[in-house]
Coordinates of N, CA and C in Angstrom, one line a residue:
M1478 N 50.0 -49.3 76.0 CA 48.7 -50.1 76.1 C 47.8 -49.2 77.0
P1479 N 46.5 -49.1 76.5 CA 45.5 -48.3 77.2 C 45.3 -48.9 78.7
G1480 N 45.1 -47.9 79.6 CA 44.9 -48.2 81.0 C 43.9 -49.3 81.3
P1481 N 42.7 -49.3 80.8 CA 41.7 -50.3 81.1 C 42.1 -51.7 80.7
I1482 N 42.8 -51.8 79.5 CA 43.3 -53.1 79.0 C 44.4 -53.6 79.9
R1483 N 45.3 -52.7 80.3 CA 46.4 -53.1 81.2 C 45.9 -53.6 82.5
R1484 N 44.9 -52.9 83.1 CA 44.3 -53.3 84.4 C 43.6 -54.6 84.3
W1485 N 43.0 -54.9 83.1 CA 42.3 -56.2 82.9 C 43.3 -57.3 82.8
L1486 N 44.4 -57.1 82.1 CA 45.4 -58.1 81.9 C 46.2 -58.4 83.1
Y1487 N 46.6 -57.3 83.8 CA 47.5 -57.4 84.9 C 46.8 -57.1 86.3
A1488 N 45.6 -57.4 86.4 CA 44.9 -57.1 87.7 C 45.6 -57.8 88.9
G1489 N 46.4 -58.8 88.7 CA 47.1 -59.5 89.7 C 48.4 -58.8 90.1
G1490 N 48.7 -57.7 89.4 CA 49.9 -56.9 89.8 C 51.1 -57.5 89.1
T1491 N 52.0 -56.7 88.8 CA 53.3 -57.1 88.3 C 54.4 -56.9 89.3
R1492 N 55.6 -57.4 89.0 CA 56.7 -57.2 89.9 C 57.0 -55.7 90.1
Q1493 N 56.9 -55.0 88.9 CA 57.1 -53.6 89.0 C 56.1 -52.9 89.9
D1494 N 54.9 -53.3 89.9 CA 53.9 -52.7 90.9 C 54.3 -52.9 92.3
R1495 N 54.8 -54.1 92.6 CA 55.2 -54.4 94.0 C 56.4 -53.6 94.4
L1496 N 57.3 -53.3 93.5 CA 58.5 -52.6 93.8 C 58.4 -51.1 93.6
R1497 N 57.2 -50.6 93.0 CA 57.1 -49.2 92.7 C 57.1 -48.2 93.8
D1498 N 56.5 -48.5 94.9 CA 56.4 -47.6 96.0 C 56.7 -48.3 97.4
P1499 N 58.0 -48.8 97.5 CA 58.3 -49.6 98.7 C 58.2 -48.7 100.0
D1500 N 58.4 -47.4 99.9 CA 58.3 -46.6 101.1 C 56.9 -46.6 101.7
S1501 N 55.9 -46.8 100.9 CA 54.5 -46.9 101.4 C 54.3 -48.2 102.1
V1502 N 54.9 -49.3 101.6 CA 54.8 -50.6 102.3 C 55.5 -50.5 103.6
I1503 N 56.7 -49.9 103.6 CA 57.5 -49.8 104.9 C 56.7 -48.9 105.9
A1504 N 56.1 -47.8 105.4 CA 55.4 -46.9 106.3 C 54.2 -47.7 106.9
A1505 N 53.5 -48.5 106.1 CA 52.4 -49.3 106.6 C 52.8 -50.3 107.7
L1506 N 54.0 -50.7 107.7 CA 54.5 -51.7 108.6 C 54.8 -51.1 110.0
D1507 N 55.0 -49.8 110.0 CA 55.2 -49.0 111.3 C 56.3 -49.7 112.1
V1508 N 57.4 -49.9 111.5 CA 58.6 -50.5 112.2 C 59.3 -49.4 113.0
A1509 N 59.5 -49.7 114.3 CA 60.2 -48.7 115.1 C 61.7 -49.0 115.2
P1510 N 62.5 -48.0 115.4 CA 63.9 -48.2 115.7 C 64.1 -49.1 116.9
G1511 N 65.1 -50.0 116.8 CA 65.3 -51.0 117.8 C 64.5 -52.3 117.7
S1512 N 63.6 -52.4 116.7 CA 62.8 -53.6 116.5 C 63.7 -54.7 115.9
R1513 N 63.1 -55.9 116.1 CA 63.7 -57.1 115.6 C 62.8 -57.5 114.4
V1514 N 63.3 -57.6 113.2 CA 62.4 -57.9 112.0 C 63.1 -59.0 111.2
A1515 N 62.3 -59.9 110.6 CA 62.8 -60.9 109.7 C 62.1 -60.7 108.3
D1516 N 62.9 -60.6 107.3 CA 62.4 -60.5 105.9 C 62.6 -61.9 105.3
L1517 N 61.5 -62.6 105.1 CA 61.5 -64.0 104.6 C 61.5 -64.0 103.1
G1518 N 62.5 -64.5 102.4 CA 62.5 -64.5 101.0 C 62.8 -63.2 100.4
P1519 N 63.9 -62.5 100.8 CA 64.1 -61.1 100.5 C 64.4 -60.8 99.0
G1520 N 64.6 -61.8 98.2 CA 64.9 -61.6 96.8 C 66.1 -60.7 96.6
A1521 N 66.0 -59.6 95.8 CA 67.2 -58.7 95.6 C 67.4 -57.7 96.7
G1522 N 66.5 -57.8 97.8 CA 66.7 -56.9 98.9 C 66.0 -55.6 98.8
H1523 N 65.1 -55.5 97.9 CA 64.4 -54.2 97.7 C 63.7 -53.6 99.0
F1524 N 63.1 -54.5 99.7 CA 62.5 -54.1 101.0 C 63.5 -54.3 102.1
T1525 N 64.4 -55.2 102.0 CA 65.3 -55.6 103.0 C 66.2 -54.4 103.5
I1526 N 66.7 -53.7 102.5 CA 67.6 -52.5 102.8 C 66.8 -51.5 103.6
R1527 N 65.5 -51.2 103.1 CA 64.7 -50.2 103.8 C 64.3 -50.6 105.2
L1528 N 64.1 -51.9 105.4 CA 63.7 -52.4 106.7 C 65.0 -52.3 107.6
A1529 N 66.1 -52.6 107.1 CA 67.4 -52.5 107.9 C 67.6 -51.1 108.3
R1530 N 67.3 -50.1 107.5 CA 67.4 -48.7 107.9 C 66.3 -48.4 108.9
A1531 N 65.1 -48.9 108.8 CA 64.0 -48.6 109.7 C 64.3 -49.1 111.2
V1532 N 65.1 -50.1 111.3 CA 65.4 -50.6 112.7 C 66.6 -50.0 113.3
E1533 N 67.3 -49.1 112.5 CA 68.5 -48.5 113.1 C 68.2 -47.6 114.3
P1534 N 69.1 -47.4 115.2 CA 70.5 -47.8 115.2 C 70.7 -49.1 115.9
D1535 N 69.8 -49.6 116.7 CA 70.2 -50.8 117.5 C 69.2 -51.9 117.3
G1536 N 68.5 -51.9 116.2 CA 67.6 -53.1 115.9 C 68.3 -54.1 115.1
V1537 N 67.6 -55.1 114.7 CA 68.2 -56.1 113.8 C 67.2 -56.5 112.7
L1538 N 67.7 -56.6 111.5 CA 66.9 -57.1 110.4 C 67.6 -58.4 109.9
Y1539 N 66.8 -59.5 110.0 CA 67.3 -60.8 109.5 C 66.7 -61.0 108.1
A1540 N 67.6 -61.2 107.2 CA 67.2 -61.6 105.8 C 67.3 -63.1 105.8
A1541 N 66.2 -63.8 105.7 CA 66.1 -65.3 105.8 C 65.8 -65.8 104.4
D1542 N 66.6 -66.7 103.9 CA 66.4 -67.2 102.6 C 67.0 -68.6 102.5
A1543 N 66.5 -69.5 101.5 CA 67.1 -70.8 101.3 C 68.3 -70.7 100.3
S1544 N 68.4 -69.6 99.7 CA 69.5 -69.4 98.7 C 70.7 -68.7 99.3
R1545 N 71.8 -69.4 99.4 CA 73.0 -68.7 99.9 C 73.5 -67.6 99.0
S1546 N 73.4 -67.8 97.7 CA 73.8 -66.7 96.8 C 73.0 -65.4 96.9
T1547 N 71.7 -65.6 97.1 CA 70.8 -64.5 97.4 C 71.3 -63.7 98.7
L1548 N 71.6 -64.5 99.7 CA 72.0 -63.9 101.0 C 73.4 -63.2 100.8
D1549 N 74.3 -63.8 100.1 CA 75.6 -63.2 99.8 C 75.4 -61.9 99.1
D1550 N 74.5 -61.8 98.1 CA 74.3 -60.6 97.4 C 73.7 -59.5 98.3
I1551 N 72.8 -59.9 99.1 CA 72.2 -58.9 100.0 C 73.2 -58.4 101.0
Q1552 N 74.0 -59.3 101.5 CA 75.1 -58.9 102.5 C 76.0 -57.9 101.9
R1553 N 76.4 -58.2 100.6 CA 77.3 -57.2 99.9 C 76.7 -55.9 99.8
G1554 N 75.4 -55.9 99.4 CA 74.7 -54.6 99.3 C 74.6 -53.8 100.6
A1555 N 74.4 -54.6 101.7 CA 74.3 -53.9 103.0 C 75.6 -53.4 103.4
T1556 N 76.7 -54.1 103.1 CA 78.0 -53.7 103.4 C 78.4 -52.4 102.6
D1557 N 78.1 -52.4 101.3 CA 78.3 -51.3 100.5 C 77.6 -50.0 101.0
R1558 N 76.4 -50.2 101.6 CA 75.7 -49.1 102.1 C 76.0 -48.7 103.6
G1559 N 76.9 -49.4 104.2 CA 77.3 -49.2 105.5 C 76.3 -49.6 106.6
L1560 N 75.4 -50.5 106.2 CA 74.4 -51.0 107.1 C 75.0 -52.0 108.1
T1561 N 74.7 -51.8 109.4 CA 75.2 -52.7 110.4 C 74.1 -53.5 111.1
T1562 N 72.8 -53.2 110.7 CA 71.7 -53.9 111.4 C 71.3 -55.2 110.7
L1563 N 71.8 -55.5 109.5 CA 71.4 -56.6 108.7 C 72.2 -57.9 109.0
R1564 N 71.5 -59.0 109.2 CA 72.1 -60.3 109.4 C 71.4 -61.2 108.4
T1565 N 72.2 -62.1 107.8 CA 71.6 -63.0 106.8 C 71.5 -64.4 107.6
I1566 N 70.4 -65.1 107.3 CA 70.1 -66.4 107.9 C 69.8 -67.4 106.8
H1567 N 70.5 -68.4 106.7 CA 70.2 -69.5 105.7 C 69.2 -70.4 106.3
V1568 N 68.0 -70.5 105.7 CA 66.9 -71.3 106.2 C 66.5 -72.4 105.2
A1569 N 65.9 -73.5 105.7 CA 65.3 -74.5 104.9 C 64.1 -74.0 104.2
R1570 N 63.7 -74.5 103.1 CA 62.5 -74.1 102.4 C 61.2 -74.4 103.2
D1571 N 61.3 -75.4 104.1 CA 60.0 -75.8 104.7 C 59.9 -75.5 106.2
R1572 N 60.9 -74.7 106.7 CA 60.9 -74.4 108.1 C 61.7 -73.1 108.4
L1573 N 61.1 -72.2 109.2 CA 61.8 -71.0 109.6 C 62.7 -71.3 110.8
A1574 N 63.8 -70.7 110.8 CA 64.8 -70.8 111.9 C 65.4 -69.4 112.1
L1575 N 65.2 -68.8 113.2 CA 65.8 -67.5 113.5 C 66.6 -67.6 114.8
P1576 N 67.6 -66.8 115.0 CA 68.4 -66.8 116.3 C 67.6 -66.3 117.5
E1577 N 66.5 -65.5 117.2 CA 65.7 -65.0 118.3 C 64.3 -64.6 117.8
P1578 N 63.4 -64.5 118.7 CA 62.0 -64.1 118.2 C 62.1 -62.6 117.7
V1579 N 61.2 -62.3 116.8 CA 61.1 -61.0 116.2 C 59.8 -60.3 116.4
D1580 N 59.8 -59.0 116.2 CA 58.6 -58.2 116.3 C 57.7 -58.3 115.1
L1581 N 58.4 -58.5 113.9 CA 57.7 -58.6 112.6 C 58.4 -59.6 111.7
L1582 N 57.6 -60.4 111.1 CA 58.0 -61.3 110.0 C 57.4 -60.8 108.7
F1583 N 58.2 -60.3 107.8 CA 57.7 -59.7 106.6 C 57.9 -60.7 105.4
V1584 N 56.8 -61.0 104.7 CA 56.8 -62.0 103.6 C 56.3 -61.4 102.3
S1585 N 57.2 -61.0 101.4 CA 56.8 -60.4 100.2 C 57.0 -61.3 99.0
A1586 N 55.9 -61.6 98.3 CA 56.0 -62.5 97.1 C 56.7 -63.8 97.4
T1587 N 56.5 -64.3 98.6 CA 57.2 -65.5 98.9 C 56.2 -66.6 99.4
Y1588 N 55.0 -66.1 99.9 CA 54.0 -67.0 100.5 C 53.8 -68.2 99.6
H1589 N 53.6 -68.0 98.3 CA 53.3 -69.1 97.3 C 54.4 -70.1 97.2
H1590 N 55.6 -69.7 97.5 CA 56.7 -70.6 97.4 C 56.8 -71.7 98.6
L1591 N 56.2 -71.4 99.7 CA 56.2 -72.3 100.8 C 55.4 -73.5 100.6
P1592 N 56.0 -74.7 100.9 CA 55.4 -76.0 100.5 C 54.1 -76.3 101.3
D1593 N 54.0 -75.9 102.6 CA 52.8 -76.1 103.4 C 52.6 -74.9 104.3
Q1594 N 51.9 -73.9 103.8 CA 51.8 -72.7 104.5 C 51.3 -72.8 105.9
V1595 N 50.3 -73.7 106.1 CA 49.7 -73.8 107.5 C 50.7 -74.3 108.5
A1596 N 51.4 -75.4 108.1 CA 52.4 -76.0 109.0 C 53.6 -75.0 109.2
Y1597 N 53.9 -74.3 108.1 CA 55.1 -73.4 108.2 C 54.8 -72.3 109.2
F1598 N 53.7 -71.6 109.0 CA 53.4 -70.5 109.9 C 52.9 -70.9 111.3
A1599 N 52.4 -72.1 111.5 CA 52.1 -72.6 112.8 C 53.4 -72.8 113.6
D1600 N 54.4 -73.3 112.9 CA 55.7 -73.5 113.5 C 56.4 -72.1 113.8
A1601 N 56.2 -71.2 112.8 CA 56.9 -69.9 112.9 C 56.4 -69.1 114.1
R1602 N 55.3 -69.4 114.7 CA 54.8 -68.6 115.8 C 55.8 -68.6 116.9
R1603 N 56.6 -69.6 117.1 CA 57.6 -69.6 118.1 C 58.7 -68.6 117.9
F1604 N 58.8 -68.0 116.7 CA 59.8 -67.0 116.4 C 59.2 -65.6 116.5
L1605 N 58.0 -65.4 117.0 CA 57.4 -64.1 117.2 C 57.4 -63.7 118.7
R1606 N 57.8 -62.5 118.9 CA 57.7 -62.0 120.3 C 56.3 -61.7 120.6
P1607 N 56.0 -61.6 121.9 CA 54.6 -61.3 122.3 C 54.1 -60.0 121.5
G1608 N 53.0 -60.1 120.9 CA 52.4 -59.0 120.1 C 53.1 -58.9 118.7
G1609 N 53.9 -59.9 118.4 CA 54.6 -59.9 117.1 C 53.6 -60.0 115.9
R1610 N 54.0 -59.6 114.8 CA 53.1 -59.6 113.6 C 53.8 -60.3 112.4
V1611 N 52.9 -60.8 111.5 CA 53.3 -61.4 110.3 C 52.7 -60.5 109.2
A1612 N 53.5 -59.9 108.3 CA 52.9 -59.1 107.2 C 53.2 -59.9 105.9
I1613 N 52.1 -60.1 105.1 CA 52.2 -60.8 103.9 C 51.7 -59.9 102.7
L1614 N 52.6 -59.7 101.8 CA 52.4 -59.0 100.6 C 52.5 -60.0 99.4
E1615 N 51.3 -60.3 98.8 CA 51.2 -61.4 97.8 C 50.3 -61.0 96.7
S1616 N 50.7 -61.3 95.4 CA 49.9 -61.1 94.3 C 48.5 -61.7 94.5
R1617 N 47.5 -61.0 94.1 CA 46.1 -61.5 94.2 C 45.8 -62.7 93.3
G1618 N 46.5 -62.7 92.2 CA 46.2 -63.8 91.2 C 45.0 -63.5 90.4
E1619 N 44.7 -62.2 90.1 CA 43.5 -61.8 89.4 C 43.9 -61.2 88.0
G1620 N 43.0 -61.4 87.1 CA 43.3 -60.9 85.7 C 43.8 -62.0 84.8
I1621 N 43.7 -61.9 83.5 CA 44.0 -62.9 82.6 C 45.5 -63.4 82.7
L1622 N 46.4 -62.5 82.7 CA 47.8 -62.9 82.8 C 48.2 -63.5 84.2
A1623 N 47.6 -63.0 85.2 CA 47.8 -63.5 86.6 C 47.3 -64.9 86.7
R1624 N 46.1 -65.2 86.1 CA 45.6 -66.5 86.2 C 46.5 -67.5 85.4
W1625 N 47.1 -67.0 84.3 CA 47.9 -67.9 83.5 C 49.2 -68.2 84.3
M1626 N 49.7 -67.2 85.1 CA 50.9 -67.4 85.9 C 50.5 -67.6 87.4
S1627 N 49.5 -68.4 87.6 CA 48.9 -68.5 89.0 C 49.9 -69.0 90.0
W1628 N 50.9 -69.7 89.6 CA 51.9 -70.2 90.6 C 52.6 -69.1 91.3
H1629 N 52.5 -67.9 90.9 CA 53.2 -66.8 91.5 C 52.2 -65.9 92.3
A1630 N 51.1 -66.5 92.7 CA 50.1 -65.7 93.4 C 49.3 -66.7 94.4
T1631 N 48.6 -66.0 95.3 CA 47.7 -66.7 96.2 C 46.5 -65.9 96.5
P1632 N 45.3 -66.4 96.3 CA 44.1 -65.6 96.5 C 44.1 -65.2 98.0
P1633 N 43.7 -63.9 98.2 CA 43.6 -63.5 99.6 C 42.7 -64.3 100.5
S1634 N 41.7 -64.9 100.0 CA 40.8 -65.7 100.8 C 41.6 -67.0 101.3
R1635 N 42.4 -67.5 100.5 CA 43.2 -68.7 100.9 C 44.2 -68.3 101.9
I1636 N 44.9 -67.1 101.8 CA 45.9 -66.7 102.8 C 45.2 -66.5 104.1
R1637 N 44.0 -65.8 104.2 CA 43.3 -65.6 105.4 C 42.9 -67.0 106.0
E1638 N 42.4 -67.9 105.2 CA 42.0 -69.2 105.7 C 43.2 -70.0 106.3
Q1639 N 44.3 -70.0 105.5 CA 45.4 -70.8 106.0 C 46.1 -70.2 107.2
M1640 N 46.2 -68.9 107.3 CA 46.8 -68.2 108.4 C 45.9 -68.4 109.7
G1641 N 44.6 -68.4 109.5 CA 43.7 -68.8 110.6 C 43.9 -70.2 111.1
Q1642 N 44.1 -71.1 110.2 CA 44.3 -72.5 110.6 C 45.7 -72.6 111.3
A1643 N 46.6 -71.7 111.0 CA 47.9 -71.8 111.6 C 48.0 -71.0 112.9
G1644 N 46.8 -70.4 113.3 CA 46.7 -69.8 114.6 C 46.9 -68.3 114.6
Y1645 N 46.5 -67.6 113.5 CA 46.7 -66.2 113.4 C 45.4 -65.5 113.2
T1646 N 45.3 -64.2 113.6 CA 44.2 -63.4 113.4 C 44.6 -62.2 112.5
L1647 N 43.8 -61.9 111.5 CA 44.1 -60.8 110.6 C 43.7 -59.5 111.4
I1648 N 44.7 -58.6 111.5 CA 44.4 -57.4 112.2 C 44.4 -56.1 111.4
D1649 N 44.9 -56.2 110.1 CA 44.9 -55.0 109.3 C 45.2 -55.4 107.8
T1650 N 44.7 -54.6 106.9 CA 45.0 -54.8 105.5 C 45.3 -53.4 105.0
H1651 N 46.1 -53.3 103.9 CA 46.5 -52.1 103.3 C 46.4 -52.2 101.8
D1652 N 45.9 -51.2 101.2 CA 45.7 -51.2 99.7 C 46.7 -50.2 99.1
V1653 N 48.0 -50.5 99.2 CA 49.0 -49.6 98.8 C 49.8 -50.1 97.5
V1654 N 49.6 -51.4 97.1 CA 50.3 -51.9 96.0 C 49.3 -52.5 95.0
T1655 N 49.2 -51.9 93.8 CA 48.3 -52.4 92.7 C 48.5 -53.9 92.5
G1656 N 47.3 -54.6 92.6 CA 47.3 -56.0 92.3 C 47.8 -56.9 93.4
Y1657 N 48.2 -56.4 94.5 CA 48.7 -57.2 95.6 C 47.8 -57.0 96.8
W1658 N 47.7 -58.1 97.5 CA 47.0 -58.1 98.8 C 48.1 -58.0 99.9
F1659 N 47.8 -57.1 100.8 CA 48.8 -56.8 101.9 C 48.1 -56.9 103.2
G1660 N 48.3 -58.0 103.9 CA 47.6 -58.2 105.2 C 48.6 -58.4 106.3
I1661 N 48.2 -58.0 107.5 CA 49.0 -58.1 108.7 C 48.3 -58.9 109.7
F1662 N 49.0 -59.9 110.3 CA 48.4 -60.9 111.2 C 49.1 -60.8 112.5
T1663 N 48.5 -61.3 113.6 CA 49.1 -61.5 114.9 C 48.7 -62.9 115.3
A1664 N 49.5 -63.5 116.2 CA 49.2 -64.8 116.7 C 47.9 -64.7 117.5
S1665 N 47.0 -65.6 117.3 CA 45.7 -65.7 118.1 C 46.0 -66.1 119.5
P1666 N 45.4 -65.4 120.5 CA 45.7 -65.8 121.9 C 45.3 -67.2 122.2
S1667 N 44.3 -67.7 121.6 CA 43.8 -69.0 121.9 C 44.5 -70.2 121.2
A1668 N 45.3 -69.8 120.3 CA 46.0 -70.9 119.5 C 47.2 -71.4 120.2

């Protein structure tokens, strides 16, 4: 398919776009060894495994998901790779629960699955360490096919508005994934 037609149809990005260059996403997150990180809705663990490596040797990566089978698969993959920093956490779909506050909450292609984003992230603030960040990587929902499949996308303006209502400030954006909006937030001091 010619490039201009593909870009018009898939302006909202495809799953392959999101997974094409995960190292650029991880580099933009600037995760330091020893960090505490949570990956919310890790899917097949494409970013999870890289994040678990980034926090080595004494950090922790929490893979948090509502699906036990997803968590079991990720744990097997971590064990097969000899990862010791990954911990799986079974969470409810409507509320985050972690054993400790984290430096970074990473949310890739999961934001649109949360039932009430404002309430969810307002409550999630208690699981952020001082200066902690929330990174959201979400399809923009642009283009003909993305509009047709709009339930798998959230417009960036809506994410910014909802995160503001939840008590966060946008501190950075990155344009490293075709068709995806990638924003990093921190808890607002006044919230």
